[in-house]
Amino acid sequence: MNTLEILLFVIAVTGVISFGIWQGRSSTDDSTGAASGYFLAGRHLSWYLVGFSLIAANISTEQFVGMSGKAADWLGMAIASYEWFAAVTLIFVAFVFLPKFLKTGIYTVPEFLEYRFDPFSRTVMAIATLVILVGVPTASVIFSGAKVISGYYPDVPVLGNLTAACWLIAGLSAGYVFVGGLKACAWTDLIWGASLIVGGAIVAWLAFDALAVADAAQLAPTATLKDIDVNQLREAGAWERFTMLNAGTAAEGGKLHMVRPLDDAEIPWSALIVGLWIPNFFYWGFNQYIVQRTLGSRSLAEGQKGIVFAAFLKLLVPFIVVIPGILAFNLYYGQMAINSGGYDYDSAFPTLLRNLIKPYPWISWFVLAAIFGAIVSSLASMLNSASTIATMDIVRKWVKGVKEESLPSWGRFFVVVFVIIAALIAPSLGAPGFGGIFTFIQEFQGFISPGVLAIFFFGMLVPRAPRFLGWSGILLNAFLYGLFKWWLDDVVVDAGLWFSGEISFLDRMAICCILVCIYCTVMTILKPLSEPVIMPVNEDMDMTSSPVVKMLGIGVVVLTVVLYIIFW
């Protein structure tokens, strides 16, 4: 145990959280109301707060543990599609979805469904979102964060115990969002987001340094192609060693390809056509704990600048998360082995931290604080958004006589309730049956994401789509996804009607989304609205866009294409 490292780490974390609480309690123009001030930071967020807040809310141990673990396993660079698809998705969100959301003046994504469809649709989505949000990503972030901290400090009281670390992370996250709401989250995200990029880059740099001097004979067993020339490997530099160890076609198991074979269990190339777009569009376009940051923008132009900035940062994430995950297996596969056979791939990034930064306390405190900050930031964002939905979509909607000034108190109440539920669930996620934290999160969101995506596209793009599609589309998708997951998948595969031995969850999402879209199309033809729905308008929002931001958005899309060409 290094006392200096722990001391600096604690000072950094408490300092940033205290700063967030101070900012959250500072005066905000309350002309927009108490609820707007607490849940949307008074709609006064500048582009840099929106951008860094999106990244800090998004990047957490879901990536550093889950995505890095998948990279260490067979997927390699292919898992980076979640990040690079996200960059393109964000550009679409900035110029298609955000104008519609800001124009209506909504607090929550489910609220949009009431205006376009009906109140029941709003309630159905609110309840479904709360169940998935609290039970899956919120609990998962607590667990994976505790896994990193307890793995790094196994001998330190509280920090070294997985369950105790879960409650510590949960308590710290709930603390500052309880006091300061979205404003506290946004200001701490500014620091955590910037630190995270720098901290991740430091780990990647140290990993390549370690690879350059590692014993070639020790590295050779991790090579994808087993006929690797050890003498040639010994003479190679860091990047050349990396490419030699992970070379080979995707069919041979090479880890440097974005496109996987059609029979890949998680990201077959077919998923790049439809399936992978579904979780991306749902997550960045209709997921409350992400969208809430953009709803707090002071204007359309500021929101679009922030989103485009976040899209650019997403292009960098694989270089600080995915590639280090691959390197972790090359360098420390022995430490990742488990007694029962195989490897604990989710331990890839914690293993890197333990071996690379622990000897340097003047660096390690910063990297650890940045990663811990990402954990706390994501969790605080989830709690803030869950409390917003529970307050605005359920309490304000259905509890009579609730006053505007009491809504923040309701929000704080739900923060406490939800963090307790998630912290109770979190320790159980270490069971092997979950199949990796990243897959667990992505797969179970499939019960809601394809249906939400379908009804929002119909709601926005088909003016005469009937109102009952809102709730029925969400419920139909949940039924179909469960039906395929627990029964029809096996029936289809056993009948020889599928091109591989199993249906990946991304392909399952695509099937469900297509079926819900067919349902929506048929119902629109049979029972179209007599007149298009007139949406409310927020007259106080500046809806002027920026031509420069549009050019920058195109630039991000072009860079994404270039990266796919390089790693094809």
Coordinates of C-alpha atoms in Angstrom, one line a residue:
M1 CA 0.0 0.0 0.0
N2 CA 1.4 3.4 -1.0
T3 CA 0.3 6.0 1.4
L4 CA 1.2 8.9 -0.9
E5 CA -0.8 7.5 -3.8
I6 CA -3.9 6.9 -1.6
L7 CA -3.6 10.4 -0.1
L8 CA -3.4 12.2 -3.4
F9 CA -6.2 10.0 -4.8
V10 CA -8.5 10.8 -2.0
I11 CA -7.7 14.5 -2.2
A12 CA -8.4 14.6 -5.9
V13 CA -11.7 12.7 -5.7
T14 CA -13.1 14.6 -2.7
G15 CA -11.9 17.9 -4.2
V16 CA -13.7 17.4 -7.5
I17 CA -16.9 16.2 -5.8
S18 CA -16.8 19.2 -3.5
F19 CA -16.4 21.5 -6.5
G20 CA -19.4 19.8 -8.1
I21 CA -21.5 20.3 -5.0
W22 CA -20.4 23.9 -4.7
Q23 CA -21.4 24.6 -8.4
G24 CA -24.6 22.7 -7.9
R25 CA -25.6 24.9 -5.0
S26 CA -24.5 28.1 -6.6
S27 CA -27.2 30.4 -7.8
T28 CA -28.9 29.8 -11.1
D29 CA -31.3 32.0 -12.9
D30 CA -34.6 30.4 -11.6
S31 CA -36.8 32.0 -14.2
T32 CA -37.3 28.6 -15.8
G33 CA -38.5 27.1 -12.5
A34 CA -37.1 24.9 -9.7
A35 CA -37.5 21.7 -11.6
S36 CA -35.5 23.1 -14.6
G37 CA -32.8 24.3 -12.3
Y38 CA -32.3 20.9 -10.6
F39 CA -33.0 18.5 -13.5
L40 CA -31.7 20.5 -16.5
A41 CA -29.2 23.0 -14.9
G42 CA -31.6 25.8 -15.7
R43 CA -31.1 25.1 -19.5
H44 CA -27.8 27.1 -19.3
L45 CA -25.1 24.5 -20.3
S46 CA -22.4 25.7 -22.7
W47 CA -21.0 23.5 -25.4
Y48 CA -17.9 22.4 -23.5
L49 CA -20.0 21.3 -20.5
V50 CA -22.3 19.4 -22.8
G51 CA -19.5 17.8 -24.7
F52 CA -17.3 16.7 -21.8
S53 CA -20.4 15.7 -19.8
L54 CA -21.6 13.4 -22.6
I55 CA -18.2 11.7 -22.6
A56 CA -17.8 11.5 -18.8
A57 CA -21.3 10.1 -18.5
N58 CA -20.7 7.6 -21.2
I59 CA -17.2 6.3 -20.5
S60 CA -17.0 4.3 -17.4
T61 CA -16.0 0.9 -16.3
E62 CA -18.5 -0.4 -18.8
Q63 CA -15.7 0.5 -21.2
F64 CA -12.6 0.1 -19.1
V65 CA -13.7 -3.3 -17.7
G66 CA -16.2 -4.6 -20.2
M67 CA -15.1 -3.3 -23.6
S68 CA -11.4 -3.7 -22.7
G69 CA -12.2 -7.3 -21.6
K70 CA -13.9 -8.0 -24.9
A71 CA -10.9 -6.7 -26.8
A72 CA -8.6 -8.9 -24.8
D73 CA -10.8 -11.9 -25.8
W74 CA -11.4 -12.7 -29.4
L75 CA -13.1 -9.5 -30.6
G76 CA -10.1 -7.3 -30.5
M77 CA -10.6 -4.0 -32.5
A78 CA -14.1 -5.1 -33.6
I79 CA -15.5 -4.0 -30.3
A80 CA -14.5 -0.4 -31.2
S81 CA -17.4 -0.3 -33.6
Y82 CA -19.5 0.7 -30.6
E83 CA -17.4 3.8 -30.3
W84 CA -16.9 4.7 -33.9
F85 CA -20.6 4.0 -34.8
A86 CA -21.4 6.3 -31.9
A87 CA -19.5 9.2 -33.5
V88 CA -21.6 9.0 -36.6
T89 CA -24.8 8.5 -34.5
L90 CA -24.0 11.6 -32.5
I91 CA -23.8 13.7 -35.7
F92 CA -27.3 12.5 -36.6
V93 CA -28.6 13.2 -33.1
A94 CA -27.2 16.8 -33.2
F95 CA -28.9 17.8 -36.5
V96 CA -32.0 15.6 -36.5
F97 CA -33.2 14.7 -33.0
L98 CA -31.9 17.6 -30.9
P99 CA -33.8 20.3 -32.8
K100 CA -37.0 18.4 -32.3
F101 CA -36.4 17.8 -28.6
L102 CA -35.3 21.4 -27.8
K103 CA -38.2 22.9 -29.8
T104 CA -40.7 21.1 -27.7
G105 CA -39.1 22.1 -24.4
I106 CA -39.2 18.6 -22.9
Y107 CA -37.6 17.5 -19.6
T108 CA -37.5 13.8 -20.5
V109 CA -37.5 11.5 -23.5
P110 CA -40.7 9.8 -22.4
E111 CA -42.4 13.2 -22.3
F112 CA -41.9 13.5 -26.0
L113 CA -44.0 10.4 -26.5
E114 CA -47.0 11.9 -24.7
Y115 CA -47.0 14.9 -27.1
R116 CA -46.6 12.7 -30.2
F117 CA -48.6 9.7 -29.1
D118 CA -50.5 9.6 -25.8
P119 CA -50.0 9.8 -21.9
F120 CA -50.0 6.0 -21.6
S121 CA -47.1 5.7 -24.0
R122 CA -45.1 8.1 -21.8
T123 CA -45.8 6.0 -18.7
V124 CA -44.9 2.7 -20.4
M125 CA -41.6 4.1 -21.6
A126 CA -40.9 5.7 -18.2
I127 CA -41.5 2.5 -16.3
A128 CA -39.5 0.4 -18.8
T129 CA -36.6 2.8 -18.8
L130 CA -36.5 2.9 -15.0
V131 CA -36.5 -0.9 -14.7
I132 CA -33.7 -1.3 -17.3
L133 CA -31.7 1.8 -16.2
V134 CA -31.6 1.0 -12.4
G135 CA -31.3 -2.8 -12.8
V136 CA -28.8 -3.0 -15.6
P137 CA -26.4 -0.2 -16.4
T138 CA -26.6 1.5 -13.0
A139 CA -25.9 -1.7 -11.1
S140 CA -23.3 -2.7 -13.6
V141 CA -21.3 0.5 -13.3
I142 CA -21.3 0.1 -9.5
F143 CA -20.1 -3.5 -9.8
S144 CA -17.4 -2.9 -12.5
G145 CA -16.2 0.2 -10.7
A146 CA -15.8 -1.8 -7.5
K147 CA -14.0 -4.5 -9.4
V148 CA -11.4 -2.1 -10.6
I149 CA -10.9 -0.5 -7.2
S150 CA -10.9 -3.7 -5.2
G151 CA -8.6 -5.3 -7.7
Y152 CA -6.1 -2.5 -7.5
Y153 CA -6.2 -2.1 -3.7
P154 CA -6.8 -5.7 -2.5
D155 CA -5.2 -5.2 0.9
V156 CA -6.8 -1.8 1.7
P157 CA -9.8 -1.8 4.1
V158 CA -13.1 -1.0 2.4
L159 CA -11.4 -0.5 -1.0
G160 CA -10.3 -4.1 -1.2
N161 CA -13.7 -5.6 -0.5
L162 CA -16.0 -5.8 -3.5
T163 CA -19.2 -5.3 -1.7
A164 CA -17.9 -2.5 0.5
A165 CA -16.4 -0.8 -2.6
C166 CA -19.9 -1.1 -4.3
W167 CA -21.5 0.9 -1.5
L168 CA -18.7 3.4 -1.3
I169 CA -19.0 4.2 -5.1
A170 CA -22.8 4.3 -4.8
G171 CA -22.7 6.7 -1.8
L172 CA -20.3 9.1 -3.3
S173 CA -22.2 9.3 -6.6
A174 CA -25.5 9.8 -5.0
G175 CA -24.1 12.5 -2.6
Y176 CA -23.3 15.2 -5.1
V177 CA -26.2 14.5 -7.5
F178 CA -28.5 14.6 -4.5
V179 CA -27.3 18.1 -3.6
G180 CA -26.6 19.7 -7.0
G181 CA -28.6 17.8 -9.7
L182 CA -27.5 18.1 -13.3
K183 CA -25.5 21.2 -12.8
A184 CA -23.2 19.4 -10.3
C185 CA -22.9 16.5 -12.7
A186 CA -22.0 18.8 -15.6
W187 CA -19.2 20.7 -13.8
T188 CA -17.6 17.6 -12.4
D189 CA -17.9 15.9 -15.8
L190 CA -15.8 18.8 -17.3
I191 CA -12.9 17.7 -15.0
W192 CA -13.5 14.0 -15.1
G193 CA -13.9 13.9 -18.9
A194 CA -10.7 15.8 -19.6
S195 CA -8.8 13.8 -17.0
L196 CA -10.1 10.5 -18.4
I197 CA -8.7 11.1 -21.9
V198 CA -5.3 12.1 -20.5
G199 CA -5.3 9.2 -18.0
G200 CA -6.2 6.6 -20.6
A201 CA -3.5 7.9 -22.9
I202 CA -1.0 7.5 -20.1
V203 CA -2.0 3.9 -19.6
A204 CA -1.8 3.2 -23.3
W205 CA 1.7 4.8 -23.5
L206 CA 3.0 2.7 -20.6
A207 CA 1.5 -0.5 -22.1
F208 CA 3.4 0.0 -25.4
D209 CA 6.5 0.8 -23.4
A210 CA 6.1 -2.5 -21.5
L211 CA 5.5 -4.4 -24.8
A212 CA 8.7 -2.9 -26.3
V213 CA 10.9 -4.4 -23.6
A214 CA 9.0 -7.6 -22.8
D215 CA 10.6 -11.0 -23.3
A216 CA 9.6 -12.1 -26.8
A217 CA 9.5 -15.8 -25.7
Q218 CA 6.9 -14.8 -23.0
L219 CA 4.8 -12.9 -25.6
A220 CA 4.8 -15.6 -28.3
P221 CA 2.1 -17.8 -26.7
T222 CA -0.4 -15.0 -27.1
A223 CA 0.1 -14.7 -30.8
T224 CA -3.0 -15.3 -32.9
L225 CA -0.9 -17.1 -35.6
K226 CA 1.1 -19.8 -33.7
D227 CA 3.9 -20.0 -36.4
I228 CA 5.2 -16.5 -35.3
D229 CA 9.0 -16.1 -35.6
V230 CA 10.2 -15.4 -32.0
N231 CA 13.6 -14.0 -33.3
Q232 CA 11.8 -11.6 -35.6
L233 CA 9.5 -10.6 -32.7
R234 CA 12.5 -10.0 -30.5
E235 CA 13.9 -7.5 -33.0
A236 CA 10.7 -5.7 -33.5
G237 CA 9.6 -2.4 -31.9
A238 CA 6.5 -1.9 -29.8
W239 CA 3.9 -1.2 -32.6
E240 CA 5.4 -4.0 -34.8
R241 CA 5.2 -6.4 -31.9
F242 CA 1.6 -5.4 -31.4
T243 CA 0.7 -6.1 -35.0
M244 CA 2.7 -9.3 -35.2
L245 CA 1.1 -10.8 -32.0
N246 CA -2.5 -10.0 -33.1
A247 CA -2.1 -10.5 -36.9
G248 CA -4.2 -12.8 -39.0
T249 CA -7.4 -12.5 -40.9
A250 CA -10.6 -12.1 -38.9
A251 CA -11.5 -15.8 -39.7
E252 CA -8.1 -16.8 -38.2
G253 CA -8.8 -14.9 -35.0
G254 CA -6.8 -11.8 -35.9
K255 CA -7.7 -9.0 -33.4
L256 CA -6.9 -6.0 -35.6
H257 CA -10.1 -6.1 -37.8
M258 CA -13.3 -4.1 -37.5
V259 CA -15.2 -6.7 -39.6
R260 CA -15.8 -10.1 -38.0
P261 CA -17.0 -13.3 -39.8
L262 CA -20.7 -13.9 -40.3
D263 CA -20.8 -16.6 -37.7
D264 CA -19.2 -14.5 -34.9
A265 CA -21.2 -14.9 -31.7
E266 CA -21.3 -11.2 -30.8
I267 CA -20.5 -8.8 -33.7
P268 CA -20.9 -10.6 -37.0
W269 CA -20.5 -8.3 -40.0
S270 CA -24.3 -8.5 -40.5
A271 CA -24.6 -6.5 -37.2
L272 CA -22.7 -3.6 -38.8
I273 CA -25.5 -3.2 -41.3
V274 CA -28.5 -3.0 -38.9
G275 CA -28.0 -4.5 -35.5
L276 CA -25.2 -2.3 -34.1
W277 CA -27.0 0.9 -35.1
I278 CA -29.9 0.1 -32.8
P279 CA -28.2 0.3 -29.4
N280 CA -26.2 3.3 -30.7
F281 CA -29.3 5.3 -31.8
F282 CA -31.2 4.3 -28.7
Y283 CA -28.3 5.1 -26.4
W284 CA -27.3 8.5 -27.9
G285 CA -30.7 9.6 -29.2
F286 CA -33.3 8.3 -26.7
N287 CA -31.5 7.4 -23.6
Q288 CA -32.4 9.8 -20.8
Y289 CA -29.1 9.9 -19.0
I290 CA -27.3 10.9 -22.2
V291 CA -30.0 13.1 -23.8
Q292 CA -30.5 15.0 -20.5
R293 CA -27.2 16.8 -21.0
T294 CA -28.3 18.1 -24.4
L295 CA -31.7 19.1 -23.1
G296 CA -29.9 21.4 -20.7
S297 CA -28.1 23.3 -23.5
R298 CA -28.6 27.1 -23.5
S299 CA -29.3 27.1 -27.3
L300 CA -29.5 24.7 -30.2
A301 CA -26.1 25.9 -31.5
E302 CA -24.4 25.3 -28.1
G303 CA -26.0 21.8 -27.9
Q304 CA -24.9 20.9 -31.4
K305 CA -21.3 22.1 -30.7
G306 CA -21.2 20.0 -27.6
I307 CA -22.4 16.9 -29.4
V308 CA -20.0 17.3 -32.3
F309 CA -17.2 17.8 -29.9
A310 CA -18.2 14.6 -28.0
A311 CA -18.4 12.7 -31.4
F312 CA -14.8 13.6 -32.1
L313 CA -13.7 12.4 -28.6
K314 CA -15.5 9.1 -29.3
L315 CA -13.0 8.5 -32.1
L316 CA -10.2 8.5 -29.6
V317 CA -11.7 6.1 -27.1
P318 CA -10.6 2.9 -28.8
F319 CA -7.0 4.0 -28.6
I320 CA -7.2 4.4 -24.8
V321 CA -9.6 1.4 -24.0
V322 CA -9.6 -1.2 -26.8
I323 CA -6.0 -1.3 -27.8
P324 CA -4.8 -1.4 -24.1
G325 CA -7.2 -4.3 -23.6
I326 CA -5.5 -6.3 -26.4
L327 CA -2.1 -5.3 -24.9
A328 CA -3.2 -6.5 -21.5
F329 CA -3.6 -10.1 -22.8
N330 CA -0.3 -10.0 -24.7
L331 CA 1.6 -8.8 -21.6
Y332 CA -0.1 -10.4 -18.6
Y333 CA -2.2 -13.4 -19.8
G334 CA -0.7 -15.4 -17.0
Q335 CA -2.1 -13.1 -14.4
M336 CA -5.5 -13.2 -16.1
A337 CA -5.8 -17.0 -16.0
I338 CA -8.3 -18.6 -13.6
N339 CA -8.0 -21.8 -11.8
S340 CA -10.9 -23.5 -13.5
G341 CA -9.3 -22.9 -16.9
G342 CA -9.5 -20.0 -19.4
Y343 CA -9.1 -16.3 -18.6
D344 CA -10.9 -13.6 -16.7
Y345 CA -11.0 -11.1 -19.6
D346 CA -12.8 -8.5 -17.6
S347 CA -9.7 -8.2 -15.4
A348 CA -7.6 -6.9 -18.4
F349 CA -7.6 -3.2 -17.6
P350 CA -7.3 -3.7 -13.8
T351 CA -4.3 -5.9 -14.5
L352 CA -2.8 -3.2 -16.6
L353 CA -3.2 -0.7 -13.8
R354 CA -1.7 -3.0 -11.2
N355 CA 1.4 -3.7 -13.3
L356 CA 2.0 -0.4 -15.1
I357 CA 1.0 2.5 -12.9
K358 CA 1.3 1.2 -9.4
P359 CA 5.1 1.6 -9.3
Y360 CA 4.7 5.4 -10.1
P361 CA 2.6 7.0 -7.3
W362 CA 3.1 10.5 -8.8
I363 CA 1.3 9.2 -11.9
S364 CA -0.9 6.5 -10.5
W365 CA -3.0 8.8 -8.3
F366 CA -4.0 10.8 -11.3
V367 CA -5.0 7.9 -13.5
L368 CA -6.9 6.2 -10.7
A369 CA -8.7 9.4 -9.8
A370 CA -9.6 9.9 -13.5
I371 CA -11.0 6.4 -13.8
F372 CA -12.8 6.5 -10.5
G373 CA -14.2 9.9 -11.5
A374 CA -15.5 8.3 -14.7
I375 CA -17.3 5.7 -12.6
V376 CA -18.8 8.2 -10.2
S377 CA -19.7 10.5 -13.0
S378 CA -21.6 7.8 -15.0
L379 CA -23.3 6.6 -11.9
A380 CA -24.4 10.1 -10.9
S381 CA -25.7 10.7 -14.4
M382 CA -27.8 7.6 -14.3
L383 CA -29.2 8.4 -10.9
N384 CA -30.0 12.0 -12.0
S385 CA -31.8 10.8 -15.1
A386 CA -33.7 8.0 -13.3
S387 CA -34.8 10.5 -10.7
T388 CA -35.9 12.9 -13.4
I389 CA -38.0 10.3 -15.1
A390 CA -39.6 9.1 -11.9
T391 CA -40.3 12.7 -10.8
M392 CA -41.4 14.3 -14.1
D393 CA -43.0 11.4 -15.9
I394 CA -44.7 9.7 -12.9
V395 CA -45.0 11.9 -9.9
R396 CA -45.8 15.2 -11.6
K397 CA -48.0 13.4 -14.1
W398 CA -50.0 11.2 -11.8
V399 CA -49.8 12.6 -8.3
K400 CA -52.4 15.4 -7.9
G401 CA -51.5 18.6 -6.2
V402 CA -47.7 18.4 -6.5
K403 CA -46.2 21.9 -6.6
E404 CA -43.3 22.9 -8.8
E405 CA -41.0 23.8 -5.9
S406 CA -41.4 20.3 -4.4
L407 CA -40.2 18.5 -7.5
P408 CA -36.5 18.7 -6.6
S409 CA -37.3 17.1 -3.3
W410 CA -39.0 14.2 -5.0
G411 CA -36.0 13.9 -7.3
R412 CA -33.6 13.6 -4.3
F413 CA -35.9 11.0 -2.7
F414 CA -35.7 8.9 -5.8
V415 CA -31.9 9.3 -6.0
V416 CA -31.7 7.6 -2.6
V417 CA -34.2 4.8 -3.5
F418 CA -32.5 4.0 -6.8
V419 CA -29.0 4.0 -5.5
I420 CA -29.9 1.5 -2.7
I421 CA -31.6 -0.8 -5.2
A422 CA -28.7 -0.7 -7.6
A423 CA -26.1 -1.2 -4.9
L424 CA -28.0 -4.3 -3.6
I425 CA -28.0 -5.8 -7.1
A426 CA -24.4 -4.9 -8.0
P427 CA -22.3 -7.5 -6.1
S428 CA -24.3 -10.4 -7.7
L429 CA -23.2 -9.4 -11.2
G430 CA -19.8 -11.1 -10.6
A431 CA -21.5 -14.5 -11.3
P432 CA -20.0 -16.3 -14.4
G433 CA -23.5 -16.7 -15.9
F434 CA -23.6 -13.0 -16.9
G435 CA -21.0 -13.6 -19.6
G436 CA -19.1 -10.4 -19.2
I437 CA -20.4 -7.0 -18.0
F438 CA -20.4 -5.4 -21.4
T439 CA -22.5 -8.1 -23.0
F440 CA -24.9 -8.1 -20.0
I441 CA -25.5 -4.3 -20.4
Q442 CA -26.0 -4.3 -24.1
E443 CA -28.1 -7.5 -24.4
F444 CA -30.6 -6.6 -21.7
Q445 CA -31.2 -3.2 -23.1
G446 CA -32.5 -5.0 -26.2
F447 CA -35.8 -5.5 -24.3
I448 CA -36.5 -1.8 -24.9
S449 CA -34.1 -0.3 -27.4
P450 CA -35.4 -1.7 -30.8
G451 CA -39.0 -0.8 -29.9
V452 CA -38.1 2.7 -28.7
L453 CA -36.1 3.3 -31.9
A454 CA -38.9 2.2 -34.1
I455 CA -41.7 4.3 -32.5
F456 CA -39.5 7.4 -32.3
F457 CA -38.6 7.2 -36.0
F458 CA -42.3 6.7 -36.9
G459 CA -43.3 9.4 -34.5
M460 CA -40.9 11.9 -36.0
L461 CA -40.9 10.9 -39.7
V462 CA -44.5 9.6 -40.2
P463 CA -46.9 12.5 -39.3
R464 CA -50.1 10.3 -39.5
A465 CA -48.8 7.3 -37.5
P466 CA -51.6 6.4 -35.0
R467 CA -51.2 7.4 -31.3
F468 CA -51.5 3.8 -29.9
L469 CA -48.2 2.9 -31.6
G470 CA -46.2 4.5 -28.8
W471 CA -47.1 2.1 -26.0
S472 CA -47.9 -0.9 -28.2
G473 CA -44.6 -0.8 -30.1
I474 CA -42.6 -0.8 -26.8
L475 CA -44.6 -3.7 -25.4
L476 CA -44.5 -5.7 -28.6
N477 CA -40.7 -5.4 -28.8
A478 CA -40.2 -6.5 -25.2
F479 CA -42.4 -9.6 -25.9
L480 CA -40.6 -10.4 -29.2
Y481 CA -37.1 -10.0 -27.8
G482 CA -37.9 -12.3 -24.8
L483 CA -39.6 -14.8 -27.2
F484 CA -36.4 -14.9 -29.4
K485 CA -34.0 -14.9 -26.5
W486 CA -35.6 -17.8 -24.6
W487 CA -37.2 -19.9 -27.3
L488 CA -37.3 -18.9 -31.0
D489 CA -33.5 -18.5 -31.3
D490 CA -33.0 -22.2 -30.7
V491 CA -36.0 -23.1 -32.9
V492 CA -34.7 -21.0 -35.8
V493 CA -31.1 -22.3 -35.5
D494 CA -32.1 -26.0 -35.1
A495 CA -34.3 -25.7 -38.2
G496 CA -31.3 -24.6 -40.2
L497 CA -32.9 -21.2 -40.9
W498 CA -29.9 -19.2 -39.6
F499 CA -26.5 -18.8 -41.1
S500 CA -24.6 -19.6 -37.9
G501 CA -24.9 -21.7 -34.8
E502 CA -26.5 -19.0 -32.8
I503 CA -28.3 -15.6 -33.2
S504 CA -26.2 -12.8 -31.8
F505 CA -28.0 -10.4 -29.6
L506 CA -27.3 -7.6 -32.1
D507 CA -29.0 -9.6 -34.9
R508 CA -31.8 -10.3 -32.4
M509 CA -32.2 -6.6 -31.9
A510 CA -32.3 -6.1 -35.7
I511 CA -35.0 -8.7 -36.2
C512 CA -37.2 -7.2 -33.4
C513 CA -36.7 -3.7 -34.7
I514 CA -37.7 -4.8 -38.2
L515 CA -40.8 -6.7 -36.9
V516 CA -41.9 -3.7 -34.9
C517 CA -41.4 -1.4 -37.9
I518 CA -43.6 -3.8 -40.0
Y519 CA -46.2 -3.6 -37.3
C520 CA -46.1 0.2 -37.2
T521 CA -46.3 0.4 -41.0
V522 CA -49.4 -1.9 -41.2
M523 CA -51.2 0.0 -38.4
T524 CA -50.4 3.3 -40.1
I525 CA -51.9 2.1 -43.3
L526 CA -55.0 0.6 -41.6
K527 CA -55.6 3.4 -39.0
P528 CA -53.8 6.6 -40.0
L529 CA -54.5 9.8 -38.1
S530 CA -56.9 12.1 -39.7
E531 CA -54.6 15.1 -39.1
P532 CA -50.9 15.3 -38.2
V533 CA -50.1 15.9 -34.5
I534 CA -49.2 19.4 -33.5
M535 CA -46.3 19.5 -31.1
P536 CA -45.7 22.1 -28.5
V537 CA -43.1 24.9 -29.0
N538 CA -40.7 26.3 -26.5
E539 CA -40.5 29.9 -27.5
D540 CA -37.7 30.7 -25.1
M541 CA -35.2 28.4 -26.8
D542 CA -32.8 29.9 -29.4
M543 CA -33.2 27.5 -32.3
T544 CA -30.5 29.0 -34.6
S545 CA -28.0 26.4 -35.8
S546 CA -24.4 27.0 -36.8
P547 CA -23.0 26.3 -40.4
V548 CA -19.5 25.8 -38.9
V549 CA -20.7 23.0 -36.7
K550 CA -22.3 21.3 -39.7
M551 CA -18.9 21.3 -41.4
L552 CA -17.2 19.9 -38.3
G553 CA -19.8 17.2 -38.1
I554 CA -19.1 16.2 -41.7
G555 CA -15.4 16.1 -40.8
V556 CA -16.1 13.6 -37.9
V557 CA -18.0 11.3 -40.3
V558 CA -15.1 11.4 -42.8
L559 CA -12.5 10.6 -40.0
T560 CA -14.7 7.6 -39.0
V561 CA -14.7 6.3 -42.5
V562 CA -10.9 6.7 -42.7
L563 CA -10.5 4.7 -39.4
Y564 CA -12.6 1.9 -40.8
I565 CA -10.5 1.7 -43.9
I566 CA -7.3 1.5 -41.9
F567 CA -8.6 -1.3 -39.6
W568 CA -10.9 -3.0 -42.0

